[in-house]
Amino acid sequence: SRYVRNSMAEIRCVAYRTAEEYNVRLLQDRLSEAGLHPTIYPDGVHVQFSRDPKEAYDFSEPIRSEEGVSPMQRQRHVYFFQEYGSFVSWNTTPAVDKFLRSVVVPAEKNSARVVLSEDMDCHIVDESSSRMSAEGIMLMSAYASEEELVQEQMAFSQGITMSLELEDREEMLEAVLGEIEPILEDILQHPPSAEVCRRIMAKEITLRRLVNLKSTLMDTPDVYWEDHDLEKLFENTRDNLDVPRRIGRLNNRLEHLHQMIEVLKHDRQERLSTNLEIWIIALIAVEIVCTLAEKSEYWEEFRWEQLGRWFRQFATSPTPPTSSPPEE
């Protein structure tokens, strides 16, 4: 970790995105069954414990010494955000995080194929206020109450989970671009089918909906409107994680994706129009032949039975022998 001036201690802070969202009722039940006593907040669920759950003991890890440890370092806090399908653990061990990931599985909606995580540098500093900077999260060492610590950690956590959701959307876009680029490179030799075009268009629409309609990535949660300090802390976290710029970049790339899809649609329409023109020309040619044939005396005497006899005679006629080259 980086050297941080005024740092008194460092604690572990890791965020996980395991699903699109959580079922709050199921999540609350599962946490209660695990003996974690959840507290429900407007935007999330909080659990706090000083000893690791017995199911999460990892005897390969060194035992934590409580001597000379501040109360903030003794307490473990975990914040679950139903809207983002994510949770952020503070001062926990990897074994506890693994246990928590197993706890939330029944409450997940649209579980993630790959769990995303973000490890944050977090320092307890001898300062009068908390903040986030290029060095990481700076938690002030003295809080007026435990609730004040929880509120600030939740503001930090919510900003981090937004960054994780955005990372998930960025990876979805990369997957779609990876699918469409080979098609564009080989469009002349192997034009895409209608099914391929529809599938890519559906993915683009889904991405736009997730980023611009369903998502709250650019919104400040209502709970912070009444507390300017928490709102400032949340926005400070979001800005330091470059969320606004990344959203703009993501939308620009979505525009490029849309242009690529328009190229595919235009190419397919051109090919369909060309094929239709060929069929029209062919039908016109057949109509002309039939019209000319009707005016022919031979056509008046023609019988389909004669055509059948000619075909049979041609099929049964012996193949003429091939002549060998003259001898010298």
CSV table of N, CA, C and O in Angstrom, one decimal, residues 46 237 287 301:
chain,number,residue,atom,x,y,z
A,46,HIS,N,-27.2,-3.3,6.6
A,46,HIS,CA,-25.9,-3.2,7.3
A,46,HIS,C,-25.8,-4.3,8.4
A,46,HIS,O,-26.8,-4.5,9.1
A,237,THR,N,-16.4,10.3,-3.5
A,237,THR,CA,-16.0,8.9,-3.9
A,237,THR,C,-16.3,8.6,-5.3
A,237,THR,O,-15.4,8.1,-6.0
A,287,GLU,N,-42.0,-14.2,-68.0
A,287,GLU,CA,-43.2,-13.7,-68.6
A,287,GLU,C,-43.0,-13.4,-70.1
A,287,GLU,O,-43.9,-13.7,-71.0
A,301,GLU,N,-48.3,-26.5,-81.2
A,301,GLU,CA,-48.3,-28.0,-81.4
A,301,GLU,C,-47.5,-28.7,-80.3
A,301,GLU,O,-47.5,-30.0,-80.3
